[in-house]
N, CA, C and O atoms as a Tripos MOL2 file, in Angstrom:
@<TRIPOS>MOLECULE
protein
  236   235    59     0     0
PROTEIN
NO_CHARGES

@<TRIPOS>ATOM
      1 N         149.0370  101.7730  110.3540 N.3       1 MET1
      2 CA        150.1270  103.1510  110.6970 C.3       1 MET1
      3 C         149.7290  104.3750  109.3610 C.2       1 MET1
      4 O         149.9550  105.5770  109.4990 O.2       1 MET1
      5 N         149.2610  103.9140  108.4140 N.am      2 LEU2
      6 CA        148.5310  104.9000  107.5110 C.3       2 LEU2
      7 C         147.9040  105.7990  108.1930 C.2       2 LEU2
      8 O         148.0450  107.0010  107.9680 O.2       2 LEU2
      9 N         147.1160  105.3090  109.1330 N.am      3 LYS3
     10 CA        145.9580  106.0630  109.8710 C.3       3 LYS3
     11 C         146.6670  107.0010  110.6720 C.2       3 LYS3
     12 O         146.5630  108.2280  110.6550 O.2       3 LYS3
     13 N         147.6080  106.0800  111.5780 N.am      4 ASN4
     14 CA        148.5770  107.3640  112.4300 C.3       4 ASN4
     15 C         148.7290  108.4300  111.9850 C.2       4 ASN4
     16 O         148.1950  109.4750  112.3550 O.2       4 ASN4
     17 N         149.7590  108.2030  110.8250 N.am      5 ILE5
     18 CA        149.9400  109.4000  109.6220 C.3       5 ILE5
     19 C         149.0010  110.3760  109.2800 C.2       5 ILE5
     20 O         149.1160  111.5910  109.4390 O.2       5 ILE5
     21 N         147.9380  109.6750  108.7330 N.am      6 TYR6
     22 CA        146.8460  110.5440  108.3080 C.3       6 TYR6
     23 C         146.4690  111.6210  110.0760 C.2       6 TYR6
     24 O         146.6860  112.8230  110.2310 O.2       6 TYR6
     25 N         146.0300  110.8880  110.8550 N.am      7 LYS7
     26 CA        145.8590  111.5730  112.2080 C.3       7 LYS7
     27 C         146.6280  112.8890  112.2270 C.2       7 LYS7
     28 O         146.2230  113.9860  111.8400 O.2       7 LYS7
     29 N         147.8370  112.5680  112.7620 N.am      8 ILE8
     30 CA        148.9540  113.4380  112.8830 C.3       8 ILE8
     31 C         148.8230  114.5500  112.0480 C.2       8 ILE8
     32 O         148.3900  115.6290  112.4500 O.2       8 ILE8
     33 N         149.3430  114.2310  110.3840 N.am      9 PHE9
     34 CA        148.8580  115.0730  109.5460 C.3       9 PHE9
     35 C         147.8270  116.2920  109.8560 C.2       9 PHE9
     36 O         148.0970  117.4910  109.9130 O.2       9 PHE9
     37 N         146.2070  115.4710  110.0960 N.am     10 LYS10
     38 CA        145.4060  116.3750  110.4000 C.3      10 LYS10
     39 C         144.9870  117.0710  111.5330 C.2      10 LYS10
     40 O         144.1410  117.9650  111.5630 O.2      10 LYS10
     41 N         145.6890  116.5670  112.5530 N.am     11 LYS11
     42 CA        145.9510  117.5210  113.8780 C.3      11 LYS11
     43 C         146.7840  118.9800  113.4870 C.2      11 LYS11
     44 O         146.4890  120.1290  113.8170 O.2      11 LYS11
     45 N         147.7750  118.5560  112.7720 N.am     12 ARG12
     46 CA        149.2230  119.9480  112.3980 C.3      12 ARG12
     47 C         148.0800  120.5960  111.2960 C.2      12 ARG12
     48 O         147.6080  121.7230  111.4410 O.2      12 ARG12
     49 N         147.7380  119.7170  110.2180 N.am     13 SER13
     50 CA        146.6680  121.2540  109.9090 C.3      13 SER13
     51 C         145.6880  121.8300  110.5800 C.2      13 SER13
     52 O         145.7120  123.0580  110.4980 O.2      13 SER13
     53 N         144.8030  121.3650  111.2390 N.am     14 ILE14
     54 CA        144.3750  122.0460  112.2990 C.3      14 ILE14
     55 C         145.2460  123.0600  113.3890 C.2      14 ILE14
     56 O         144.8960  124.1120  113.9240 O.2      14 ILE14
     57 N         146.0800  122.5560  113.4500 N.am     15 ASN15
     58 CA        146.8840  123.6300  114.4310 C.3      15 ASN15
     59 C         147.6890  124.5830  113.6920 C.2      15 ASN15
     60 O         148.0110  125.6390  114.2370 O.2      15 ASN15
     61 N         148.1040  124.2740  112.3160 N.am     16 MET16
     62 CA        148.2300  125.2840  111.1300 C.3      16 MET16
     63 C         146.9960  126.7330  111.1300 C.2      16 MET16
     64 O         147.1580  127.9520  111.1890 O.2      16 MET16
     65 N         146.0590  126.0550  111.0560 N.am     17 ALA17
     66 CA        145.0410  126.7200  110.7640 C.3      17 ALA17
     67 C         144.6560  127.5640  112.2470 C.2      17 ALA17
     68 O         143.9730  128.5880  112.2660 O.2      17 ALA17
     69 N         145.1000  127.0660  113.1710 N.am     18 SER18
     70 CA        144.4420  128.2380  114.0020 C.3      18 SER18
     71 C         145.5830  129.0020  114.1810 C.2      18 SER18
     72 O         145.4330  130.1390  114.6300 O.2      18 SER18
     73 N         146.5960  128.6360  113.9420 N.am     19 GLN19
     74 CA        148.3830  129.4730  114.0510 C.3      19 GLN19
     75 C         148.1500  131.1330  112.9980 C.2      19 GLN19
     76 O         148.4860  132.2970  113.2200 O.2      19 GLN19
     77 N         147.4190  130.4590  111.8420 N.am     20 ALA20
     78 CA        147.0480  131.4630  110.7220 C.3      20 ALA20
     79 C         145.8790  132.4620  111.0710 C.2      20 ALA20
     80 O         145.8570  133.6340  110.6930 O.2      20 ALA20
     81 N         144.8990  131.8470  111.8470 N.am     21 ASN21
     82 CA        143.6280  132.3540  112.0870 C.3      21 ASN21
     83 C         144.0580  133.4930  113.2550 C.2      21 ASN21
     84 O         143.5070  134.5840  113.1040 O.2      21 ASN21
     85 N         144.8320  133.3910  114.2220 N.am     22 SER22
     86 CA        145.2580  134.6240  114.7990 C.3      22 SER22
     87 C         145.6120  135.6290  113.9800 C.2      22 SER22
     88 O         145.3370  136.6610  114.5920 O.2      22 SER22
     89 N         146.0650  135.8920  112.9480 N.am     23 LYS23
     90 CA        146.5210  136.8320  112.4820 C.3      23 LYS23
     91 C         145.2670  137.4860  110.8480 C.2      23 LYS23
     92 O         145.5240  138.3470  110.0060 O.2      23 LYS23
     93 N         143.8960  136.5490  111.0180 N.am     24 LEU24
     94 CA        142.7840  136.9810  110.5440 C.3      24 LEU24
     95 C         141.9800  138.0660  111.3210 C.2      24 LEU24
     96 O         142.3660  138.4420  112.4280 O.2      24 LEU24
     97 N         140.8510  138.5690  110.7300 N.am     25 THR25
     98 CA        139.8520  139.5760  111.0060 C.3      25 THR25
     99 C         139.2530  138.8940  112.0310 C.2      25 THR25
    100 O         139.5750  137.7330  112.2850 O.2      25 THR25
    101 N         138.1950  139.6460  112.8120 N.am     26 PRO26
    102 CA        137.3210  138.5950  113.8190 C.3      26 PRO26
    103 C         135.8230  137.7830  113.2130 C.2      26 PRO26
    104 O         135.0410  136.9360  113.6450 O.2      26 PRO26
    105 N         135.9740  138.5950  111.9890 N.am     27 GLU27
    106 CA        134.6170  138.0650  111.3810 C.3      27 GLU27
    107 C         135.5900  136.3770  110.4880 C.2      27 GLU27
    108 O         135.1400  135.2380  110.3700 O.2      27 GLU27
    109 N         136.8850  136.9010  110.0660 N.am     28 HIS28
    110 CA        137.1940  135.6640  108.9450 C.3      28 HIS28
    111 C         137.4480  134.5470  110.6620 C.2      28 HIS28
    112 O         136.9770  133.4130  110.5790 O.2      28 HIS28
    113 N         138.0030  134.8480  111.7620 N.am     29 GLN29
    114 CA        138.1160  134.0330  112.7420 C.3      29 GLN29
    115 C         136.8980  133.2560  112.6240 C.2      29 GLN29
    116 O         136.9580  132.0890  112.2370 O.2      29 GLN29
    117 N         135.9500  133.7300  112.8840 N.am     30 ASN30
    118 CA        134.4960  133.2410  113.4190 C.3      30 ASN30
    119 C         134.6110  132.2250  112.1900 C.2      30 ASN30
    120 O         135.1140  131.1140  112.3560 O.2      30 ASN30
    121 N         134.2340  132.5550  111.2260 N.am     31 LEU31
    122 CA        134.3700  131.7240  110.2790 C.3      31 LEU31
    123 C         134.8920  130.3900  110.0160 C.2      31 LEU31
    124 O         134.2730  129.4280  109.5610 O.2      31 LEU31
    125 N         136.3510  130.4750  110.4290 N.am     32 ASN32
    126 CA        137.3760  129.2350  110.8330 C.3      32 ASN32
    127 C         136.6800  128.3860  111.5210 C.2      32 ASN32
    128 O         136.0300  127.4550  111.0450 O.2      32 ASN32
    129 N         136.8240  128.7740  113.0810 N.am     33 ARG33
    130 CA        136.2850  128.3940  113.8760 C.3      33 ARG33
    131 C         134.8170  127.0230  113.7500 C.2      33 ARG33
    132 O         134.5960  125.9070  114.2200 O.2      33 ARG33
    133 N         134.1790  127.9400  112.8840 N.am     34 GLU34
    134 CA        132.6060  127.5300  112.7320 C.3      34 GLU34
    135 C         133.3470  125.7760  111.6650 C.2      34 GLU34
    136 O         133.2630  124.6120  112.0560 O.2      34 GLU34
    137 N         133.9540  126.2600  110.4130 N.am     35 THR35
    138 CA        134.3870  125.0170  109.5400 C.3      35 THR35
    139 C         135.5200  123.9400  110.6750 C.2      35 THR35
    140 O         136.0570  122.8520  110.4700 O.2      35 THR35
    141 N         135.5210  124.5190  111.4200 N.am     36 THR36
    142 CA        136.5440  123.7670  112.0930 C.3      36 THR36
    143 C         136.1020  122.5730  113.0200 C.2      36 THR36
    144 O         136.5000  121.4260  113.2250 O.2      36 THR36
    145 N         134.8340  123.5910  113.5980 N.am     37 LYS37
    146 CA        134.0030  122.5120  114.1560 C.3      37 LYS37
    147 C         133.1370  121.4390  113.4680 C.2      37 LYS37
    148 O         132.9240  120.2940  113.8650 O.2      37 LYS37
    149 N         132.6660  122.0680  112.3120 N.am     38 LEU38
    150 CA        132.0050  121.1770  111.4700 C.3      38 LEU38
    151 C         132.8200  119.8620  110.8180 C.2      38 LEU38
    152 O         132.2500  118.8430  110.4260 O.2      38 LEU38
    153 N         134.3910  120.1090  110.7780 N.am     39 GLN39
    154 CA        134.6580  118.8480  110.2550 C.3      39 GLN39
    155 C         135.0160  118.2210  111.4720 C.2      39 GLN39
    156 O         134.8540  117.0110  111.3110 O.2      39 GLN39
    157 N         135.4050  118.4540  112.5550 N.am     40 LEU40
    158 CA        135.4940  117.9620  113.7710 C.3      40 LEU40
    159 C         134.2610  117.1670  114.1290 C.2      40 LEU40
    160 O         134.4310  116.1140  114.7430 O.2      40 LEU40
    161 N         132.8490  117.6130  113.7670 N.am     41 ASN41
    162 CA        131.7430  116.8160  114.1730 C.3      41 ASN41
    163 C         131.3740  116.1870  112.5570 C.2      41 ASN41
    164 O         130.2520  115.7670  112.2740 O.2      41 ASN41
    165 N         132.5600  116.2130  111.5550 N.am     42 GLN42
    166 CA        131.8830  115.0360  110.3610 C.3      42 GLN42
    167 C         132.7080  113.7030  110.9670 C.2      42 GLN42
    168 O         132.4340  112.5030  110.9600 O.2      42 GLN42
    169 N         133.7930  114.4330  111.4700 N.am     43 GLU43
    170 CA        134.6790  113.2510  111.5080 C.3      43 GLU43
    171 C         133.9720  112.2910  112.4780 C.2      43 GLU43
    172 O         133.7910  111.0990  112.2320 O.2      43 GLU43
    173 N         133.6460  112.8230  113.4360 N.am     44 GLU44
    174 CA        133.0430  111.7450  115.0470 C.3      44 GLU44
    175 C         131.8370  111.1070  114.1690 C.2      44 GLU44
    176 O         131.5260  109.9530  114.4660 O.2      44 GLU44
    177 N         131.0570  111.8010  113.0180 N.am     45 GLN45
    178 CA        129.8820  111.0400  112.8210 C.3      45 GLN45
    179 C         130.4960  110.4050  112.0770 C.2      45 GLN45
    180 O         129.6940  109.4710  112.0520 O.2      45 GLN45
    181 N         131.7620  109.8930  110.9920 N.am     46 GLU46
    182 CA        131.8870  109.1020  110.5550 C.3      46 GLU46
    183 C         132.5710  107.8870  111.5760 C.2      46 GLU46
    184 O         132.4750  106.7130  111.2160 O.2      46 GLU46
    185 N         132.9540  108.0780  112.2890 N.am     47 LYS47
    186 CA        133.5070  107.5000  113.1020 C.3      47 LYS47
    187 C         132.4830  106.5710  113.7950 C.2      47 LYS47
    188 O         132.6760  105.3570  113.8630 O.2      47 LYS47
    189 N         131.2610  107.2480  114.3660 N.am     48 LYS48
    190 CA        130.0630  106.2530  114.7290 C.3      48 LYS48
    191 C         129.1150  105.7700  113.4240 C.2      48 LYS48
    192 O         128.0550  105.1910  113.6650 O.2      48 LYS48
    193 N         129.4430  105.9720  112.3190 N.am     49 ASP49
    194 CA        128.7510  105.8200  111.6140 C.3      49 ASP49
    195 C         129.4660  104.0670  111.1520 C.2      49 ASP49
    196 O         128.9390  102.9870  110.8870 O.2      49 ASP49
    197 N         131.2950  104.6940  111.2750 N.am     50 LYS50
    198 CA        131.9080  103.1200  110.7430 C.3      50 LYS50
    199 C         131.7570  101.7030  111.9490 C.2      50 LYS50
    200 O         131.8930  100.5020  111.7160 O.2      50 LYS50
    201 N         131.3580  102.5560  113.5480 N.am     51 GLN51
    202 CA        131.1410  101.7690  114.1540 C.3      51 GLN51
    203 C         129.9890  101.1140  114.4820 C.2      51 GLN51
    204 O         130.0030  100.0350  115.0740 O.2      51 GLN51
    205 N         128.9780  101.6850  114.1410 N.am     52 TYR52
    206 CA        127.3840  101.2780  113.7240 C.3      52 TYR52
    207 C         127.6980  100.3590  112.8110 C.2      52 TYR52
    208 O         127.6100   99.2160  113.2600 O.2      52 TYR52
    209 N         128.1280  100.4510  111.3780 N.am     53 LEU53
    210 CA        128.5440   99.2640  110.3900 C.3      53 LEU53
    211 C         129.2920   98.2100  110.8200 C.2      53 LEU53
    212 O         128.9270   97.1630  110.2850 O.2      53 LEU53
    213 N         130.0490   98.1050  111.4530 N.am     54 LYS54
    214 CA        130.6270   96.8520  112.4880 C.3      54 LYS54
    215 C         129.8100   95.9820  113.5100 C.2      54 LYS54
    216 O         129.6010   94.7850  113.7060 O.2      54 LYS54
    217 N         129.4110   97.3280  114.1260 N.am     55 TRP55
    218 CA        128.0240   96.4010  114.9080 C.3      55 TRP55
    219 C         127.0700   95.3430  114.4680 C.2      55 TRP55
    220 O         126.8050   94.2140  114.8800 O.2      55 TRP55
    221 N         126.5120   96.3310  113.1800 N.am     56 ARG56
    222 CA        125.7050   95.4160  112.2510 C.3      56 ARG56
    223 C         125.9390   94.3860  111.4790 C.2      56 ARG56
    224 O         125.1350   93.4940  111.2060 O.2      56 ARG56
    225 N         127.1290   94.4980  111.0840 N.am     57 HIS57
    226 CA        127.8810   93.1370  110.4440 C.3      57 HIS57
    227 C         128.0640   92.2250  111.2940 C.2      57 HIS57
    228 O         128.1770   91.1120  110.7810 O.2      57 HIS57
    229 N         128.1680   92.2750  112.8300 N.am     58 ASN58
    230 CA        128.2890   91.4670  113.5090 C.3      58 ASN58
    231 C         127.2540   90.7380  114.3520 C.2      58 ASN58
    232 O         127.4560   89.9270  115.2560 O.2      58 ASN58
    233 N         126.0850   91.2020  113.8590 N.am     59 LEU59
    234 CA        124.7730   90.8880  114.0630 C.3      59 LEU59
    235 C         124.2820   89.3450  113.1810 C.2      59 LEU59
    236 O         123.1280   88.9260  113.2650 O.2      59 LEU59
@<TRIPOS>BOND
     1     1     2 1
     2     2     3 1
     3     3     4 2
     4     3     5 am
     5     5     6 1
     6     6     7 1
     7     7     8 2
     8     7     9 am
     9     9    10 1
    10    10    11 1
    11    11    12 2
    12    11    13 am
    13    13    14 1
    14    14    15 1
    15    15    16 2
    16    15    17 am
    17    17    18 1
    18    18    19 1
    19    19    20 2
    20    19    21 am
    21    21    22 1
    22    22    23 1
    23    23    24 2
    24    23    25 am
    25    25    26 1
    26    26    27 1
    27    27    28 2
    28    27    29 am
    29    29    30 1
    30    30    31 1
    31    31    32 2
    32    31    33 am
    33    33    34 1
    34    34    35 1
    35    35    36 2
    36    35    37 am
    37    37    38 1
    38    38    39 1
    39    39    40 2
    40    39    41 am
    41    41    42 1
    42    42    43 1
    43    43    44 2
    44    43    45 am
    45    45    46 1
    46    46    47 1
    47    47    48 2
    48    47    49 am
    49    49    50 1
    50    50    51 1
    51    51    52 2
    52    51    53 am
    53    53    54 1
    54    54    55 1
    55    55    56 2
    56    55    57 am
    57    57    58 1
    58    58    59 1
    59    59    60 2
    60    59    61 am
    61    61    62 1
    62    62    63 1
    63    63    64 2
    64    63    65 am
    65    65    66 1
    66    66    67 1
    67    67    68 2
    68    67    69 am
    69    69    70 1
    70    70    71 1
    71    71    72 2
    72    71    73 am
    73    73    74 1
    74    74    75 1
    75    75    76 2
    76    75    77 am
    77    77    78 1
    78    78    79 1
    79    79    80 2
    80    79    81 am
    81    81    82 1
    82    82    83 1
    83    83    84 2
    84    83    85 am
    85    85    86 1
    86    86    87 1
    87    87    88 2
    88    87    89 am
    89    89    90 1
    90    90    91 1
    91    91    92 2
    92    91    93 am
    93    93    94 1
    94    94    95 1
    95    95    96 2
    96    95    97 am
    97    97    98 1
    98    98    99 1
    99    99   100 2
   100    99   101 am
   101   101   102 1
   102   102   103 1
   103   103   104 2
   104   103   105 am
   105   105   106 1
   106   106   107 1
   107   107   108 2
   108   107   109 am
   109   109   110 1
   110   110   111 1
   111   111   112 2
   112   111   113 am
   113   113   114 1
   114   114   115 1
   115   115   116 2
   116   115   117 am
   117   117   118 1
   118   118   119 1
   119   119   120 2
   120   119   121 am
   121   121   122 1
   122   122   123 1
   123   123   124 2
   124   123   125 am
   125   125   126 1
   126   126   127 1
   127   127   128 2
   128   127   129 am
   129   129   130 1
   130   130   131 1
   131   131   132 2
   132   131   133 am
   133   133   134 1
   134   134   135 1
   135   135   136 2
   136   135   137 am
   137   137   138 1
   138   138   139 1
   139   139   140 2
   140   139   141 am
   141   141   142 1
   142   142   143 1
   143   143   144 2
   144   143   145 am
   145   145   146 1
   146   146   147 1
   147   147   148 2
   148   147   149 am
   149   149   150 1
   150   150   151 1
   151   151   152 2
   152   151   153 am
   153   153   154 1
   154   154   155 1
   155   155   156 2
   156   155   157 am
   157   157   158 1
   158   158   159 1
   159   159   160 2
   160   159   161 am
   161   161   162 1
   162   162   163 1
   163   163   164 2
   164   163   165 am
   165   165   166 1
   166   166   167 1
   167   167   168 2
   168   167   169 am
   169   169   170 1
   170   170   171 1
   171   171   172 2
   172   171   173 am
   173   173   174 1
   174   174   175 1
   175   175   176 2
   176   175   177 am
   177   177   178 1
   178   178   179 1
   179   179   180 2
   180   179   181 am
   181   181   182 1
   182   182   183 1
   183   183   184 2
   184   183   185 am
   185   185   186 1
   186   186   187 1
   187   187   188 2
   188   187   189 am
   189   189   190 1
   190   190   191 1
   191   191   192 2
   192   191   193 am
   193   193   194 1
   194   194   195 1
   195   195   196 2
   196   195   197 am
   197   197   198 1
   198   198   199 1
   199   199   200 2
   200   199   201 am
   201   201   202 1
   202   202   203 1
   203   203   204 2
   204   203   205 am
   205   205   206 1
   206   206   207 1
   207   207   208 2
   208   207   209 am
   209   209   210 1
   210   210   211 1
   211   211   212 2
   212   211   213 am
   213   213   214 1
   214   214   215 1
   215   215   216 2
   216   215   217 am
   217   217   218 1
   218   218   219 1
   219   219   220 2
   220   219   221 am
   221   221   222 1
   222   222   223 1
   223   223   224 2
   224   223   225 am
   225   225   226 1
   226   226   227 1
   227   227   228 2
   228   227   229 am
   229   229   230 1
   230   230   231 1
   231   231   232 2
   232   231   233 am
   233   233   234 1
   234   234   235 1
   235   235   236 2
@<TRIPOS>SUBSTRUCTURE
     1 MET1         2 RESIDUE 1 A MET
     2 LEU2         6 RESIDUE 1 A LEU
     3 LYS3        10 RESIDUE 1 A LYS
     4 ASN4        14 RESIDUE 1 A ASN
     5 ILE5        18 RESIDUE 1 A ILE
     6 TYR6        22 RESIDUE 1 A TYR
     7 LYS7        26 RESIDUE 1 A LYS
     8 ILE8        30 RESIDUE 1 A ILE
     9 PHE9        34 RESIDUE 1 A PHE
    10 LYS10       38 RESIDUE 1 A LYS
    11 LYS11       42 RESIDUE 1 A LYS
    12 ARG12       46 RESIDUE 1 A ARG
    13 SER13       50 RESIDUE 1 A SER
    14 ILE14       54 RESIDUE 1 A ILE
    15 ASN15       58 RESIDUE 1 A ASN
    16 MET16       62 RESIDUE 1 A MET
    17 ALA17       66 RESIDUE 1 A ALA
    18 SER18       70 RESIDUE 1 A SER
    19 GLN19       74 RESIDUE 1 A GLN
    20 ALA20       78 RESIDUE 1 A ALA
    21 ASN21       82 RESIDUE 1 A ASN
    22 SER22       86 RESIDUE 1 A SER
    23 LYS23       90 RESIDUE 1 A LYS
    24 LEU24       94 RESIDUE 1 A LEU
    25 THR25       98 RESIDUE 1 A THR
    26 PRO26      102 RESIDUE 1 A PRO
    27 GLU27      106 RESIDUE 1 A GLU
    28 HIS28      110 RESIDUE 1 A HIS
    29 GLN29      114 RESIDUE 1 A GLN
    30 ASN30      118 RESIDUE 1 A ASN
    31 LEU31      122 RESIDUE 1 A LEU
    32 ASN32      126 RESIDUE 1 A ASN
    33 ARG33      130 RESIDUE 1 A ARG
    34 GLU34      134 RESIDUE 1 A GLU
    35 THR35      138 RESIDUE 1 A THR
    36 THR36      142 RESIDUE 1 A THR
    37 LYS37      146 RESIDUE 1 A LYS
    38 LEU38      150 RESIDUE 1 A LEU
    39 GLN39      154 RESIDUE 1 A GLN
    40 LEU40      158 RESIDUE 1 A LEU
    41 ASN41      162 RESIDUE 1 A ASN
    42 GLN42      166 RESIDUE 1 A GLN
    43 GLU43      170 RESIDUE 1 A GLU
    44 GLU44      174 RESIDUE 1 A GLU
    45 GLN45      178 RESIDUE 1 A GLN
    46 GLU46      182 RESIDUE 1 A GLU
    47 LYS47      186 RESIDUE 1 A LYS
    48 LYS48      190 RESIDUE 1 A LYS
    49 ASP49      194 RESIDUE 1 A ASP
    50 LYS50      198 RESIDUE 1 A LYS
    51 GLN51      202 RESIDUE 1 A GLN
    52 TYR52      206 RESIDUE 1 A TYR
    53 LEU53      210 RESIDUE 1 A LEU
    54 LYS54      214 RESIDUE 1 A LYS
    55 TRP55      218 RESIDUE 1 A TRP
    56 ARG56      222 RESIDUE 1 A ARG
    57 HIS57      226 RESIDUE 1 A HIS
    58 ASN58      230 RESIDUE 1 A ASN
    59 LEU59      234 RESIDUE 1 A LEU
């Protein structure tokens, strides 16, 4: 349940960041987009790492 709550807040923070992003200059918008992409890539990598550890543990 806590994971679901965390995911909801994570999505809301990304949505709020994108709304605030529309008020920024183009240079700052690009920086924010890159930061968001890096955050999402990091989350995906963490998921893959967890899956690998589970798989490795089951061997």
